[in-house]
Amino acid sequence: MSHNATSAAFYPPDLDFTSLSWVEKQWMNWYIYIGNPVLATGLMSFLMHELVYFGRCIPWVIIDAIPYFRRWKLQPGKIPTPKEQWECTKQVLFSHFMVELPVIWLFHPMAEAFGMRTYQVPLPGFKEWAPQVAFFFFFEDMYHYFMHQALHYGPLYKHIHKIHHKYSAPFGLAAEYAHPAEVAMLGTGTIGGPILYCILTFYGAFSANLHIFSMYIWITLRLFQAIDAHSGYDFPWSLQHWLPFWSGAEHHDFHHMAFTNNFSTSFRWWDRVLGTDDKYRAYRKRVQAAKAAKKNASKEELDQMEQKLMAEFEADGLRAEAEVLRATEKQKTQ
């Protein structure tokens, strides 16, 4: 028996290859070429993650280097230097290989135990993966909100989350710039939704088993969301201007600048319902009021006014961060 025949043994002999799309045929060819579904899935998943993450970050690196785009920079006075970009990249790569690679590799056998499909074709269509991805977004956002708040608790902040707050004006590459423990803790929300979905499907709560292809769509969208939220830019065409409940860079940038408020990732509703956007809304209200009061002011004057407000809220954030660190030290001496 040939190598291809052996490695294709997991496909049913009555599969109609002529009915498959080009993407589905390439999907099959990958699994047949590798010959081992577990190895093929793990390798493809990690490569996909790296290509999407750095592929989405590169445009933001280019934008940061072009002065024309500063007009949409949320904190225009803080442009990441090449050295900062490189230091950030090294930490991100360390987390990718030391934390995310093992998690990615182990996720698939665990999820498959609850019925997740990997090598099977045909691939799921929009009607199947869209509600699944919507569920993953909701679950991850809820999980991230509460876990993120926990990471602002004294010891967790000082020893883990403080690394991510190194940049008060975040940039694309900094989306996964974090302590390895934080990568694992917050990453649980990203894979937790799919695992929960698989478990519920296993016990009959959902009718459609999850396919790893749907997982790839979810991971791609999640990475785009995280990187864009850390980009530091608010364009007129940014998604939050079309979906008012979407978080986006304008929402998350304030969290880095002012330390507190805006703990969620994709959506704004948890912060709004639970009141953890009060300082953010006060800031936006003051900016709008100041601009309304100075209708005839030049752009330079308006920019100076907004810079002054930014400095005020950032100073409040630094005081809040210092208080958390002082409380942690006080606990250690008691």
Short mmCIF file of C-alpha atoms in Angstrom, two decimals:
data_model
loop_
_atom_site.label_atom_id
_atom_site.label_comp_id
_atom_site.label_asym_id
_atom_site.label_seq_id
_atom_site.Cartn_x
_atom_site.Cartn_y
_atom_site.Cartn_z
CA MET A 1 0.00 0.00 0.00
CA SER A 2 1.37 3.47 -0.89
CA HIS A 3 2.13 6.19 1.65
CA ASN A 4 -0.79 8.29 0.42
CA ALA A 5 -3.17 5.37 0.64
CA THR A 6 -2.04 4.64 4.18
CA SER A 7 -2.27 8.23 5.38
CA ALA A 8 -5.66 8.73 3.70
CA ALA A 9 -7.14 5.72 5.49
CA PHE A 10 -9.06 7.97 7.90
CA TYR A 11 -11.18 9.30 5.00
CA PRO A 12 -14.20 7.16 4.06
CA PRO A 13 -13.80 5.32 0.74
CA ASP A 14 -17.19 6.54 -0.51
CA LEU A 15 -16.29 10.24 -0.11
CA ASP A 16 -17.28 12.19 -3.23
CA PHE A 17 -14.13 14.19 -3.99
CA THR A 18 -15.74 15.95 -6.96
CA SER A 19 -18.22 17.69 -4.67
CA LEU A 20 -15.49 19.31 -2.57
CA SER A 21 -14.37 22.91 -2.94
CA TRP A 22 -10.77 23.90 -3.65
CA VAL A 23 -10.25 24.79 0.03
CA GLU A 24 -11.63 21.43 1.14
CA LYS A 25 -9.35 19.58 -1.27
CA GLN A 26 -6.32 21.47 0.08
CA TRP A 27 -7.51 20.66 3.59
CA MET A 28 -7.52 16.95 2.71
CA ASN A 29 -4.14 17.18 0.98
CA TRP A 30 -2.57 18.66 4.12
CA TYR A 31 -3.77 15.82 6.32
CA ILE A 32 -2.81 13.21 3.73
CA TYR A 33 0.65 14.76 3.30
CA ILE A 34 1.39 14.84 7.04
CA GLY A 35 -0.15 11.42 7.56
CA ASN A 36 -0.93 11.91 11.25
CA PRO A 37 -4.11 13.88 12.12
CA VAL A 38 -2.85 14.96 15.56
CA LEU A 39 0.48 16.20 14.17
CA ALA A 40 -1.19 17.81 11.15
CA THR A 41 -3.73 19.65 13.32
CA GLY A 42 -1.21 20.84 15.90
CA LEU A 43 1.25 22.07 13.28
CA MET A 44 -1.39 23.81 11.18
CA SER A 45 -2.92 25.47 14.26
CA PHE A 46 0.35 26.92 15.50
CA LEU A 47 1.43 28.13 12.05
CA MET A 48 -1.97 29.71 11.52
CA HIS A 49 -1.71 31.54 14.84
CA GLU A 50 1.75 32.91 14.05
CA LEU A 51 0.85 33.98 10.51
CA VAL A 52 -2.33 35.73 11.60
CA TYR A 53 -0.78 37.41 14.64
CA PHE A 54 2.32 38.83 12.97
CA GLY A 55 0.54 39.33 9.66
CA ARG A 56 -1.97 41.60 11.42
CA CYS A 57 0.72 43.36 13.48
CA ILE A 58 2.95 44.31 10.55
CA PRO A 59 0.49 46.89 9.12
CA TRP A 60 0.37 48.61 12.52
CA VAL A 61 4.17 48.69 12.68
CA ILE A 62 4.17 50.41 9.28
CA ILE A 63 1.43 52.85 10.34
CA ASP A 64 3.39 53.77 13.48
CA ALA A 65 6.34 54.72 11.25
CA ILE A 66 4.30 57.07 9.02
CA PRO A 67 3.60 60.54 10.51
CA TYR A 68 0.50 60.99 8.31
CA PHE A 69 -1.47 58.61 10.54
CA ARG A 70 -0.73 60.51 13.77
CA ARG A 71 -3.97 62.49 13.31
CA TRP A 72 -5.83 59.32 14.32
CA LYS A 73 -3.43 58.25 17.05
CA LEU A 74 -5.23 58.21 20.40
CA GLN A 75 -2.08 59.24 22.25
CA PRO A 76 -0.11 60.97 19.47
CA GLY A 77 2.76 61.93 21.75
CA LYS A 78 3.65 58.29 22.40
CA ILE A 79 4.94 56.49 19.34
CA PRO A 80 6.68 53.14 19.97
CA THR A 81 10.37 53.12 19.06
CA PRO A 82 11.96 50.31 17.01
CA LYS A 83 13.68 49.16 20.21
CA GLU A 84 10.34 48.90 22.03
CA GLN A 85 8.83 47.03 19.08
CA TRP A 86 11.71 44.54 19.10
CA GLU A 87 11.68 44.03 22.90
CA CYS A 88 7.95 43.44 22.69
CA THR A 89 8.36 40.96 19.83
CA LYS A 90 10.91 38.90 21.77
CA GLN A 91 8.59 38.57 24.78
CA VAL A 92 5.65 37.68 22.53
CA LEU A 93 7.66 34.97 20.76
CA PHE A 94 8.75 33.53 24.10
CA SER A 95 5.10 33.27 25.21
CA HIS A 96 4.06 31.80 21.87
CA PHE A 97 6.59 28.97 22.01
CA MET A 98 6.71 28.32 25.75
CA VAL A 99 3.02 28.76 26.64
CA GLU A 100 0.76 28.87 23.62
CA LEU A 101 2.41 26.11 21.59
CA PRO A 102 1.86 23.42 24.30
CA VAL A 103 -1.70 24.65 24.90
CA ILE A 104 -2.49 24.63 21.19
CA TRP A 105 -1.05 21.13 20.83
CA LEU A 106 -2.95 19.71 23.80
CA PHE A 107 -6.24 21.46 23.02
CA HIS A 108 -7.08 19.35 20.00
CA PRO A 109 -6.87 15.84 21.52
CA MET A 110 -8.89 17.09 24.49
CA ALA A 111 -11.53 18.71 22.29
CA GLU A 112 -11.63 15.69 19.98
CA ALA A 113 -12.44 13.52 23.00
CA PHE A 114 -15.70 15.48 23.16
CA GLY A 115 -16.39 15.13 19.45
CA MET A 116 -14.60 18.01 17.74
CA ARG A 117 -13.88 17.34 14.06
CA THR A 118 -10.50 18.09 12.50
CA TYR A 119 -9.59 16.31 9.25
CA GLN A 120 -13.19 15.66 8.20
CA VAL A 121 -14.68 17.22 5.09
CA PRO A 122 -16.79 18.96 3.94
CA LEU A 123 -15.93 21.99 6.05
CA PRO A 124 -18.69 23.80 7.97
CA GLY A 125 -20.60 26.57 6.23
CA PHE A 126 -21.56 30.02 7.50
CA LYS A 127 -24.82 28.85 9.10
CA GLU A 128 -22.87 26.37 11.22
CA TRP A 129 -19.81 28.37 12.28
CA ALA A 130 -21.39 31.83 12.69
CA PRO A 131 -23.47 31.04 15.82
CA GLN A 132 -20.55 29.08 17.26
CA VAL A 133 -18.18 32.02 16.83
CA ALA A 134 -20.80 34.38 18.31
CA PHE A 135 -20.99 32.13 21.39
CA PHE A 136 -17.19 32.12 21.68
CA PHE A 137 -17.05 35.92 21.51
CA PHE A 138 -19.66 36.25 24.27
CA PHE A 139 -18.00 33.66 26.52
CA GLU A 140 -14.48 35.04 26.08
CA ASP A 141 -15.57 38.62 26.70
CA MET A 142 -17.37 37.64 29.92
CA TYR A 143 -14.47 35.49 31.15
CA HIS A 144 -11.89 38.13 30.24
CA TYR A 145 -13.79 40.88 32.06
CA PHE A 146 -13.76 39.13 35.43
CA MET A 147 -10.28 37.60 35.05
CA HIS A 148 -8.85 40.95 33.95
CA GLN A 149 -10.31 42.60 37.03
CA ALA A 150 -8.73 39.88 39.17
CA LEU A 151 -5.36 40.62 37.57
CA HIS A 152 -5.61 44.18 38.90
CA TYR A 153 -5.66 42.78 42.44
CA GLY A 154 -2.41 43.61 44.29
CA PRO A 155 -0.21 40.48 44.13
CA LEU A 156 -1.56 39.38 40.75
CA TYR A 157 -0.96 42.83 39.35
CA LYS A 158 2.51 43.30 40.80
CA HIS A 159 3.87 39.88 39.83
CA ILE A 160 1.93 39.18 36.62
CA HIS A 161 -0.24 41.85 35.00
CA LYS A 162 2.15 44.78 35.51
CA ILE A 163 4.21 43.58 32.53
CA HIS A 164 1.28 44.15 30.17
CA HIS A 165 0.85 47.68 31.56
CA LYS A 166 4.42 48.61 30.68
CA TYR A 167 3.07 50.59 27.73
CA SER A 168 0.57 53.29 28.72
CA ALA A 169 0.03 53.83 24.99
CA PRO A 170 -0.25 50.30 23.56
CA PHE A 171 0.61 49.27 20.00
CA GLY A 172 -0.38 46.26 17.90
CA LEU A 173 2.47 43.93 18.86
CA ALA A 174 1.71 44.52 22.55
CA ALA A 175 -1.61 42.65 22.33
CA GLU A 176 0.08 39.49 23.65
CA TYR A 177 2.93 41.21 25.47
CA ALA A 178 2.34 39.70 28.88
CA HIS A 179 3.69 37.47 31.62
CA PRO A 180 3.46 33.77 30.60
CA ALA A 181 1.06 33.19 33.50
CA GLU A 182 -1.24 35.91 32.18
CA VAL A 183 -1.09 34.45 28.69
CA ALA A 184 -2.28 31.15 30.16
CA MET A 185 -4.91 32.72 32.42
CA LEU A 186 -6.52 34.99 29.84
CA GLY A 187 -5.96 32.49 27.03
CA THR A 188 -8.25 30.11 28.89
CA GLY A 189 -11.13 32.33 27.87
CA THR A 190 -10.21 31.95 24.21
CA ILE A 191 -10.17 28.14 24.24
CA GLY A 192 -12.67 27.78 27.08
CA GLY A 193 -15.66 28.67 24.89
CA PRO A 194 -14.87 26.03 22.24
CA ILE A 195 -14.18 23.39 24.92
CA LEU A 196 -17.46 24.21 26.68
CA TYR A 197 -19.27 24.06 23.35
CA CYS A 198 -17.76 20.62 22.65
CA ILE A 199 -18.77 19.35 26.10
CA LEU A 200 -22.32 20.65 25.75
CA THR A 201 -22.55 19.10 22.28
CA PHE A 202 -21.24 15.81 23.66
CA TYR A 203 -24.11 15.78 26.14
CA GLY A 204 -26.70 16.80 23.55
CA ALA A 205 -27.13 20.52 24.22
CA PHE A 206 -26.09 21.48 20.67
CA SER A 207 -26.69 19.54 17.46
CA ALA A 208 -23.62 20.60 15.42
CA ASN A 209 -20.24 19.25 16.51
CA LEU A 210 -17.48 21.84 16.43
CA HIS A 211 -15.05 21.62 13.53
CA ILE A 212 -11.49 22.91 13.92
CA PHE A 213 -12.14 25.07 10.84
CA SER A 214 -14.71 27.03 12.90
CA MET A 215 -12.07 27.31 15.62
CA TYR A 216 -9.66 28.85 13.10
CA ILE A 217 -12.24 31.45 12.12
CA TRP A 218 -12.75 32.26 15.80
CA ILE A 219 -9.01 32.52 16.54
CA THR A 220 -8.45 34.73 13.49
CA LEU A 221 -11.22 37.13 14.49
CA ARG A 222 -10.11 37.10 18.13
CA LEU A 223 -6.52 37.95 17.17
CA PHE A 224 -7.70 40.75 14.89
CA GLN A 225 -9.82 42.11 17.74
CA ALA A 226 -7.00 41.97 20.31
CA ILE A 227 -4.39 43.51 18.01
CA ASP A 228 -6.70 46.26 16.78
CA ALA A 229 -7.75 47.06 20.37
CA HIS A 230 -4.07 47.60 21.23
CA SER A 231 -3.24 49.44 18.01
CA GLY A 232 -3.61 52.90 19.56
CA TYR A 233 -5.55 54.25 16.57
CA ASP A 234 -9.16 55.31 16.18
CA PHE A 235 -10.03 55.74 12.52
CA PRO A 236 -13.40 57.07 11.27
CA TRP A 237 -14.02 53.63 9.78
CA SER A 238 -13.10 51.71 12.94
CA LEU A 239 -15.70 49.14 13.93
CA GLN A 240 -16.78 50.90 17.15
CA HIS A 241 -18.24 53.72 15.04
CA TRP A 242 -20.54 51.20 13.36
CA LEU A 243 -21.26 48.93 16.34
CA PRO A 244 -21.69 51.11 19.46
CA PHE A 245 -21.28 48.11 21.79
CA TRP A 246 -17.94 47.12 20.22
CA SER A 247 -14.93 47.94 22.38
CA GLY A 248 -12.13 48.77 19.96
CA ALA A 249 -8.92 50.74 20.44
CA GLU A 250 -10.65 53.90 21.65
CA HIS A 251 -12.13 51.96 24.61
CA HIS A 252 -9.11 49.83 25.52
CA ASP A 253 -6.53 52.57 25.02
CA PHE A 254 -8.08 54.41 27.97
CA HIS A 255 -7.50 51.36 30.18
CA HIS A 256 -3.77 51.48 29.46
CA MET A 257 -3.62 55.24 29.85
CA ALA A 258 -5.68 55.52 33.06
CA PHE A 259 -4.96 52.07 34.57
CA THR A 260 -8.54 51.53 35.77
CA ASN A 261 -11.85 51.11 33.89
CA ASN A 262 -12.67 49.23 30.68
CA PHE A 263 -11.71 45.65 31.60
CA SER A 264 -13.58 43.85 28.83
CA THR A 265 -12.19 42.88 25.44
CA SER A 266 -14.67 42.79 22.56
CA PHE A 267 -17.76 44.49 23.95
CA ARG A 268 -18.60 47.40 26.22
CA TRP A 269 -21.66 46.02 28.03
CA TRP A 270 -19.98 44.44 31.09
CA ASP A 271 -18.17 47.68 31.90
CA ARG A 272 -21.34 49.68 31.39
CA VAL A 273 -23.63 47.39 33.41
CA LEU A 274 -21.18 46.96 36.29
CA GLY A 275 -20.04 50.58 36.34
CA THR A 276 -16.38 50.06 35.51
CA ASP A 277 -16.41 52.68 32.76
CA ASP A 278 -17.31 55.67 34.94
CA LYS A 279 -13.93 57.40 34.61
CA TYR A 280 -13.83 56.65 30.90
CA ARG A 281 -17.26 58.18 30.34
CA ALA A 282 -16.30 61.19 32.47
CA TYR A 283 -13.20 61.64 30.33
CA ARG A 284 -15.13 61.44 27.06
CA LYS A 285 -17.76 63.84 28.43
CA ARG A 286 -15.12 66.39 29.40
CA VAL A 287 -13.41 66.13 26.01
CA GLN A 288 -16.71 66.69 24.18
CA ALA A 289 -17.69 69.58 26.47
CA ALA A 290 -14.33 71.27 26.00
CA LYS A 291 -14.54 70.93 22.22
CA ALA A 292 -18.11 72.29 22.22
CA ALA A 293 -17.00 75.28 24.30
CA LYS A 294 -14.17 76.03 21.86
CA LYS A 295 -15.91 75.74 18.52
CA ASN A 296 -13.71 78.40 16.96
CA ALA A 297 -10.46 77.02 18.35
CA SER A 298 -7.78 75.78 15.98
CA LYS A 299 -6.90 72.12 15.71
CA GLU A 300 -3.66 72.77 17.58
CA GLU A 301 -5.56 74.36 20.47
CA LEU A 302 -8.02 71.46 20.61
CA ASP A 303 -5.16 68.95 20.55
CA GLN A 304 -3.45 70.77 23.41
CA MET A 305 -6.66 70.74 25.40
CA GLU A 306 -7.11 67.00 24.87
CA GLN A 307 -3.45 66.35 25.73
CA LYS A 308 -3.99 68.22 29.02
CA LEU A 309 -6.99 66.05 29.88
CA MET A 310 -5.05 62.91 28.94
CA ALA A 311 -2.24 63.93 31.27
CA GLU A 312 -4.72 64.50 34.09
CA PHE A 313 -6.36 61.08 33.76
CA GLU A 314 -3.02 59.36 33.24
CA ALA A 315 -1.74 60.95 36.46
CA ASP A 316 -4.82 59.61 38.26
CA GLY A 317 -4.04 56.19 36.81
CA LEU A 318 -0.45 56.30 38.00
CA ARG A 319 -1.66 57.15 41.50
CA ALA A 320 -4.13 54.25 41.39
CA GLU A 321 -1.39 51.87 40.24
CA ALA A 322 0.94 53.08 42.97
CA GLU A 323 -1.79 52.50 45.55
CA VAL A 324 -2.22 48.90 44.39
CA LEU A 325 1.52 48.31 44.68
CA ARG A 326 1.68 49.97 48.12
CA ALA A 327 -1.19 47.82 49.36
CA THR A 328 0.66 44.73 48.15
CA GLU A 329 3.81 45.71 50.02
CA LYS A 330 1.76 46.44 53.14
CA GLN A 331 0.23 42.95 53.00
CA LYS A 332 3.71 41.41 52.82
CA THR A 333 4.86 43.20 55.99
CA GLN A 334 1.81 42.23 58.05
#
